[in-house]
Amino acid sequence: MGKINTYAINLARRTDRKASLISEFKGRNEFQLTVVPAIAHKVGAIGLWQTICQIIQKVCNDDIDNILICEDDHVFTEAYTSNRLIRAINQSRKYDADILLGGVSWFDQVLQVDKNLFWVDRFTGTQFMLIYRKFYEKILEADLGKGGQTGRFLPSRTGFL
């Protein structure tokens, strides 16, 4: 497995977060980090979603099996290891996941499929998400609905650590 194409979303005015983000990823050679300017919107979740869609649109024609997206406040915990992440990526691929999540805020309808891997029906918030190519179009076609809630509009086989 080569480097993980990683896109970190950053509001231009949050230079402090950008500096922190770059520091977090420094020396983590498993990632190929690209900082992406966030699309500003009066509803933050909508701006975030628009930025995610913009990233996916840019990589759709590339021969990239998956991409990792996080926000500029991402922090690696003591529990993180590159081996654990790579193992989770391989396990989620084995189970034909659409997206691999890390650190979700809320989830519903969970089914454990491996020691550290679960399928979830719906979720909100995540520290990171590794999106597989087969799920790009579903994301681009998703309806935000009222209030910018996306999780319930994306039927998927989802894994999270």
mmCIF file of C-alpha atoms in Angstrom:
data_model
loop_
_atom_site.group_PDB
_atom_site.id
_atom_site.type_symbol
_atom_site.label_atom_id
_atom_site.label_comp_id
_atom_site.label_asym_id
_atom_site.label_seq_id
_atom_site.Cartn_x
_atom_site.Cartn_y
_atom_site.Cartn_z
ATOM 1 C CA MET A 1 0.000 0.000 0.000
ATOM 2 C CA GLY A 2 1.351 3.413 -0.962
ATOM 3 C CA LYS A 3 0.780 6.673 0.810
ATOM 4 C CA ILE A 4 -2.795 7.512 1.800
ATOM 5 C CA ASN A 5 -4.072 10.492 -0.187
ATOM 6 C CA THR A 6 -5.215 12.757 2.640
ATOM 7 C CA TYR A 7 -7.231 15.959 2.298
ATOM 8 C CA ALA A 8 -7.548 18.198 5.347
ATOM 9 C CA ILE A 9 -10.214 20.896 5.222
ATOM 10 C CA ASN A 10 -9.186 24.274 6.637
ATOM 11 C CA LEU A 11 -10.985 27.602 6.909
ATOM 12 C CA ALA A 12 -8.563 30.204 5.535
ATOM 13 C CA ARG A 13 -8.989 32.422 8.613
ATOM 14 C CA ARG A 14 -7.918 29.549 10.907
ATOM 15 C CA THR A 15 -4.181 29.747 10.317
ATOM 16 C CA ASP A 16 -3.652 28.425 13.859
ATOM 17 C CA ARG A 17 -5.497 25.219 12.977
ATOM 18 C CA LYS A 18 -3.588 24.866 9.724
ATOM 19 C CA ALA A 19 -0.277 25.118 11.608
ATOM 20 C CA SER A 20 -1.482 22.575 14.188
ATOM 21 C CA LEU A 21 -2.668 20.241 11.442
ATOM 22 C CA ILE A 22 0.644 20.335 9.598
ATOM 23 C CA SER A 23 2.400 19.630 12.897
ATOM 24 C CA GLU A 24 0.099 16.633 13.590
ATOM 25 C CA PHE A 25 0.929 15.032 10.251
ATOM 26 C CA LYS A 26 4.661 15.821 10.365
ATOM 27 C CA GLY A 27 6.696 12.623 10.298
ATOM 28 C CA ARG A 28 3.677 10.426 9.538
ATOM 29 C CA ASN A 29 4.950 9.057 6.270
ATOM 30 C CA GLU A 30 1.858 6.939 5.595
ATOM 31 C CA PHE A 31 -0.014 10.099 4.512
ATOM 32 C CA GLN A 32 0.243 12.355 1.461
ATOM 33 C CA LEU A 33 -1.285 15.518 2.987
ATOM 34 C CA THR A 34 -3.067 18.215 0.992
ATOM 35 C CA VAL A 35 -4.637 21.132 2.858
ATOM 36 C CA VAL A 36 -7.859 22.202 1.137
ATOM 37 C CA PRO A 37 -9.464 25.629 1.689
ATOM 38 C CA ALA A 38 -12.966 25.181 3.137
ATOM 39 C CA ILE A 39 -15.962 26.602 1.356
ATOM 40 C CA ALA A 40 -17.478 29.200 3.670
ATOM 41 C CA HIS A 41 -21.241 28.984 4.253
ATOM 42 C CA LYS A 42 -23.496 30.501 6.920
ATOM 43 C CA VAL A 43 -24.351 26.923 7.920
ATOM 44 C CA GLY A 44 -20.971 25.364 8.666
ATOM 45 C CA ALA A 45 -22.114 21.794 7.946
ATOM 46 C CA ILE A 46 -23.217 22.792 4.445
ATOM 47 C CA GLY A 47 -19.869 24.470 3.709
ATOM 48 C CA LEU A 48 -18.097 21.371 4.975
ATOM 49 C CA TRP A 49 -20.258 19.115 2.789
ATOM 50 C CA GLN A 50 -19.664 21.313 -0.258
ATOM 51 C CA THR A 51 -15.921 21.126 0.361
ATOM 52 C CA ILE A 52 -16.056 17.335 0.677
ATOM 53 C CA CYS A 53 -17.941 17.146 -2.620
ATOM 54 C CA GLN A 54 -15.410 19.467 -4.256
ATOM 55 C CA ILE A 55 -12.555 17.192 -3.137
ATOM 56 C CA ILE A 56 -14.336 14.113 -4.469
ATOM 57 C CA GLN A 57 -15.086 15.807 -7.794
ATOM 58 C CA LYS A 58 -11.378 16.566 -8.192
ATOM 59 C CA VAL A 59 -10.292 12.960 -7.620
ATOM 60 C CA CYS A 60 -13.104 11.201 -9.506
ATOM 61 C CA ASN A 61 -11.095 10.909 -12.712
ATOM 62 C CA ASP A 62 -7.857 9.933 -10.970
ATOM 63 C CA ASP A 63 -6.911 6.317 -10.477
ATOM 64 C CA ILE A 64 -7.148 6.548 -6.681
ATOM 65 C CA ASP A 65 -8.806 3.654 -4.832
ATOM 66 C CA ASN A 66 -9.602 5.746 -1.762
ATOM 67 C CA ILE A 67 -9.051 9.118 -0.113
ATOM 68 C CA LEU A 68 -8.925 10.162 3.502
ATOM 69 C CA ILE A 69 -10.652 13.398 4.549
ATOM 70 C CA CYS A 70 -10.348 15.135 7.897
ATOM 71 C CA GLU A 71 -10.841 18.605 9.281
ATOM 72 C CA ASP A 72 -8.152 20.984 10.443
ATOM 73 C CA ASP A 73 -8.704 20.169 14.128
ATOM 74 C CA HIS A 74 -7.597 16.552 13.645
ATOM 75 C CA VAL A 75 -5.425 15.184 16.452
ATOM 76 C CA PHE A 76 -3.755 11.793 16.566
ATOM 77 C CA THR A 77 -4.391 10.053 19.890
ATOM 78 C CA GLU A 78 -1.962 7.820 21.761
ATOM 79 C CA ALA A 79 -3.956 4.837 20.463
ATOM 80 C CA TYR A 80 -3.074 5.670 16.844
ATOM 81 C CA THR A 81 -0.574 3.572 14.953
ATOM 82 C CA SER A 82 -0.066 3.374 11.215
ATOM 83 C CA ASN A 83 -0.300 -0.431 11.446
ATOM 84 C CA ARG A 84 -3.709 -0.206 13.116
ATOM 85 C CA LEU A 85 -4.991 2.176 10.444
ATOM 86 C CA ILE A 86 -3.676 0.032 7.594
ATOM 87 C CA ARG A 87 -5.189 -3.076 9.211
ATOM 88 C CA ALA A 88 -8.565 -1.272 9.459
ATOM 89 C CA ILE A 89 -8.342 -0.205 5.817
ATOM 90 C CA ASN A 90 -7.608 -3.771 4.744
ATOM 91 C CA GLN A 91 -10.398 -5.185 6.945
ATOM 92 C CA SER A 92 -12.958 -2.675 5.703
ATOM 93 C CA ARG A 93 -11.975 -3.430 2.109
ATOM 94 C CA LYS A 94 -12.408 -7.156 2.848
ATOM 95 C CA TYR A 95 -15.965 -6.447 4.039
ATOM 96 C CA ASP A 96 -16.665 -4.285 0.965
ATOM 97 C CA ALA A 97 -17.181 -1.080 2.990
ATOM 98 C CA ASP A 98 -18.083 2.161 1.266
ATOM 99 C CA ILE A 99 -16.423 4.365 3.850
ATOM 100 C CA LEU A 100 -14.205 3.868 6.900
ATOM 101 C CA LEU A 101 -14.885 6.249 9.775
ATOM 102 C CA GLY A 102 -12.786 7.201 12.753
ATOM 103 C CA GLY A 103 -14.121 8.856 15.896
ATOM 104 C CA VAL A 104 -17.810 9.281 15.028
ATOM 105 C CA SER A 105 -19.945 11.551 17.226
ATOM 106 C CA TRP A 106 -23.151 9.505 16.979
ATOM 107 C CA PHE A 107 -24.258 6.342 15.199
ATOM 108 C CA ASP A 108 -27.342 4.131 14.864
ATOM 109 C CA GLN A 109 -27.990 0.506 13.927
ATOM 110 C CA VAL A 110 -24.579 -0.987 14.509
ATOM 111 C CA LEU A 111 -23.375 -4.502 13.683
ATOM 112 C CA GLN A 112 -19.930 -5.657 14.745
ATOM 113 C CA VAL A 113 -18.157 -7.486 11.904
ATOM 114 C CA ASP A 114 -14.647 -7.696 13.352
ATOM 115 C CA LYS A 115 -12.828 -6.809 16.573
ATOM 116 C CA ASN A 116 -12.536 -3.100 15.700
ATOM 117 C CA LEU A 117 -14.853 -2.825 12.715
ATOM 118 C CA PHE A 118 -18.582 -2.162 12.613
ATOM 119 C CA TRP A 119 -21.234 -1.543 9.998
ATOM 120 C CA VAL A 120 -23.430 1.422 10.859
ATOM 121 C CA ASP A 121 -26.692 2.562 9.355
ATOM 122 C CA ARG A 122 -26.392 6.274 10.136
ATOM 123 C CA PHE A 123 -23.783 8.519 11.701
ATOM 124 C CA THR A 124 -22.940 12.128 12.424
ATOM 125 C CA GLY A 125 -19.577 13.755 12.853
ATOM 126 C CA THR A 126 -16.251 12.029 12.414
ATOM 127 C CA GLN A 127 -12.577 12.726 13.046
ATOM 128 C CA PHE A 128 -11.726 11.272 9.670
ATOM 129 C CA MET A 129 -13.259 9.276 6.867
ATOM 130 C CA LEU A 130 -11.585 7.117 4.299
ATOM 131 C CA ILE A 131 -13.871 7.025 1.284
ATOM 132 C CA TYR A 132 -13.637 4.221 -1.260
ATOM 133 C CA ARG A 133 -13.935 5.020 -4.978
ATOM 134 C CA LYS A 134 -17.208 3.096 -5.353
ATOM 135 C CA PHE A 135 -18.839 5.552 -2.920
ATOM 136 C CA TYR A 136 -17.749 8.805 -4.627
ATOM 137 C CA GLU A 137 -20.830 9.047 -6.856
ATOM 138 C CA LYS A 138 -23.246 8.322 -3.990
ATOM 139 C CA ILE A 139 -21.759 11.199 -2.045
ATOM 140 C CA LEU A 140 -21.935 13.548 -5.017
ATOM 141 C CA GLU A 141 -25.582 12.604 -5.602
ATOM 142 C CA ALA A 142 -26.610 12.854 -1.927
ATOM 143 C CA ASP A 143 -29.369 15.218 -0.870
ATOM 144 C CA LEU A 144 -28.402 17.379 2.093
ATOM 145 C CA GLY A 145 -31.984 17.796 3.188
ATOM 146 C CA LYS A 146 -32.947 20.314 5.834
ATOM 147 C CA GLY A 147 -30.230 21.637 8.088
ATOM 148 C CA GLY A 148 -27.375 20.005 6.208
ATOM 149 C CA GLN A 149 -27.817 16.535 7.755
ATOM 150 C CA THR A 150 -26.145 14.035 5.474
ATOM 151 C CA GLY A 151 -25.696 10.730 7.286
ATOM 152 C CA ARG A 152 -29.256 9.533 6.903
ATOM 153 C CA PHE A 153 -29.237 10.172 3.168
ATOM 154 C CA LEU A 154 -26.258 7.941 2.458
ATOM 155 C CA PRO A 155 -27.156 4.253 2.602
ATOM 156 C CA SER A 156 -23.849 2.460 2.860
ATOM 157 C CA ARG A 157 -21.758 -0.316 4.283
ATOM 158 C CA THR A 158 -19.757 1.724 6.713
ATOM 159 C CA GLY A 159 -16.938 0.743 9.001
ATOM 160 C CA PHE A 160 -15.423 2.649 11.867
ATOM 161 C CA LEU A 161 -12.653 2.055 14.368
#
